[in-house]
Tab-separated table of C-alpha atoms in Angstrom:
chain	number	residue	atom	x	y	z
W	1	CYS	CA	-115.688	69.651	278.160
W	2	GLY	CA	-116.505	67.048	280.808
W	3	LYS	CA	-113.217	65.097	280.696
W	4	GLU	CA	-110.842	64.609	283.639
W	5	VAL	CA	-108.462	67.347	284.784
W	6	VAL	CA	-104.932	65.996	285.195
W	7	ILE	CA	-101.685	67.329	286.688
W	8	LYS	CA	-99.128	68.212	284.024
W	9	LYS	CA	-95.681	69.800	283.919
W	10	THR	CA	-94.263	72.472	281.643
W	11	LYS	CA	-90.940	71.960	279.893
W	12	LYS	CA	-89.319	73.875	282.761
W	13	GLY	CA	-90.955	71.589	285.383
W	14	ARG	CA	-93.687	73.939	286.641
W	15	ILE	CA	-96.894	72.094	287.624
W	16	TYR	CA	-100.256	73.041	286.118
W	17	TYR	CA	-103.690	71.478	285.681
W	18	GLY	CA	-105.035	70.682	282.222
W	19	CYS	CA	-107.686	68.658	280.460
W	20	GLU	CA	-106.823	65.096	279.455
W	21	ALA	CA	-108.334	65.818	276.025
W	22	ASN	CA	-105.562	68.294	275.150
W	23	PRO	CA	-105.156	69.614	272.376
W	24	GLU	CA	-108.902	69.338	271.519
W	25	CYS	CA	-109.747	71.042	274.842
W	26	ASP	CA	-107.590	74.013	275.862
W	27	PHE	CA	-108.515	74.119	279.588
W	28	MET	CA	-105.515	75.073	281.757
W	29	SER	CA	-105.095	76.399	285.319
W	30	TRP	CA	-102.059	77.150	287.484
W	31	GLN	CA	-104.134	76.615	290.662
W	32	LYS	CA	-105.906	73.342	291.480
W	33	PRO	CA	-109.490	73.544	290.184
W	34	SER	CA	-112.335	72.611	292.529
W	35	THR	CA	-115.434	70.614	291.629
W	36	LYS	CA	-117.582	73.480	292.959
W	37	ALA	CA	-118.912	76.278	290.784
W	38	CYS	CA	-118.977	79.904	291.882
W	39	PRO	CA	-122.416	80.705	293.346
W	40	LYS	CA	-122.096	84.320	292.199
W	41	CYS	CA	-121.167	83.951	288.499
W	42	GLY	CA	-121.046	80.184	287.738
W	43	ALA	CA	-117.336	79.986	286.823
W	44	TYR	CA	-115.160	77.214	288.241
W	45	MET	CA	-113.474	77.693	291.619
W	46	VAL	CA	-109.757	77.159	292.343
W	47	GLU	CA	-108.035	76.137	295.570
W	48	LYS	CA	-105.461	78.589	296.892
W	49	GLY	CA	-104.180	77.848	300.375
W	50	SER	CA	-107.171	77.370	302.670
W	51	LYS	CA	-109.541	79.334	300.420
W	52	LEU	CA	-111.646	78.688	297.336
W	53	LEU	CA	-111.469	81.544	294.830
W	54	CYS	CA	-113.528	82.207	291.727
W	55	SER	CA	-111.474	81.772	288.551
W	56	ASN	CA	-113.184	84.849	287.089
W	57	GLU	CA	-111.069	87.760	288.353
W	58	GLN	CA	-113.870	90.303	287.759
W	59	CYS	CA	-116.183	88.327	290.075
W	60	GLY	CA	-113.822	88.254	293.052
W	61	TYR	CA	-115.870	85.732	295.096
W	62	SER	CA	-113.933	83.761	297.752
W	63	THR	CA	-114.779	81.429	300.631
W	64	ASP	CA	-113.045	79.116	303.094
W	65	LYS	CA	-112.632	75.453	302.118
């Protein structure tokens, strides 16, 4: 939606990333989202260890940070 992504915690204390415009925007990710888009399908990328992975599991694109 264009708003900032902020770090949030569940009731049990697990960290996740969500939109600051919640509940109007329902964006949520367990992995830290990157500002880069996937060059293969256009979805957002997430950081996992030293890699950037496409958030679209069917795409499967990955690259080093």
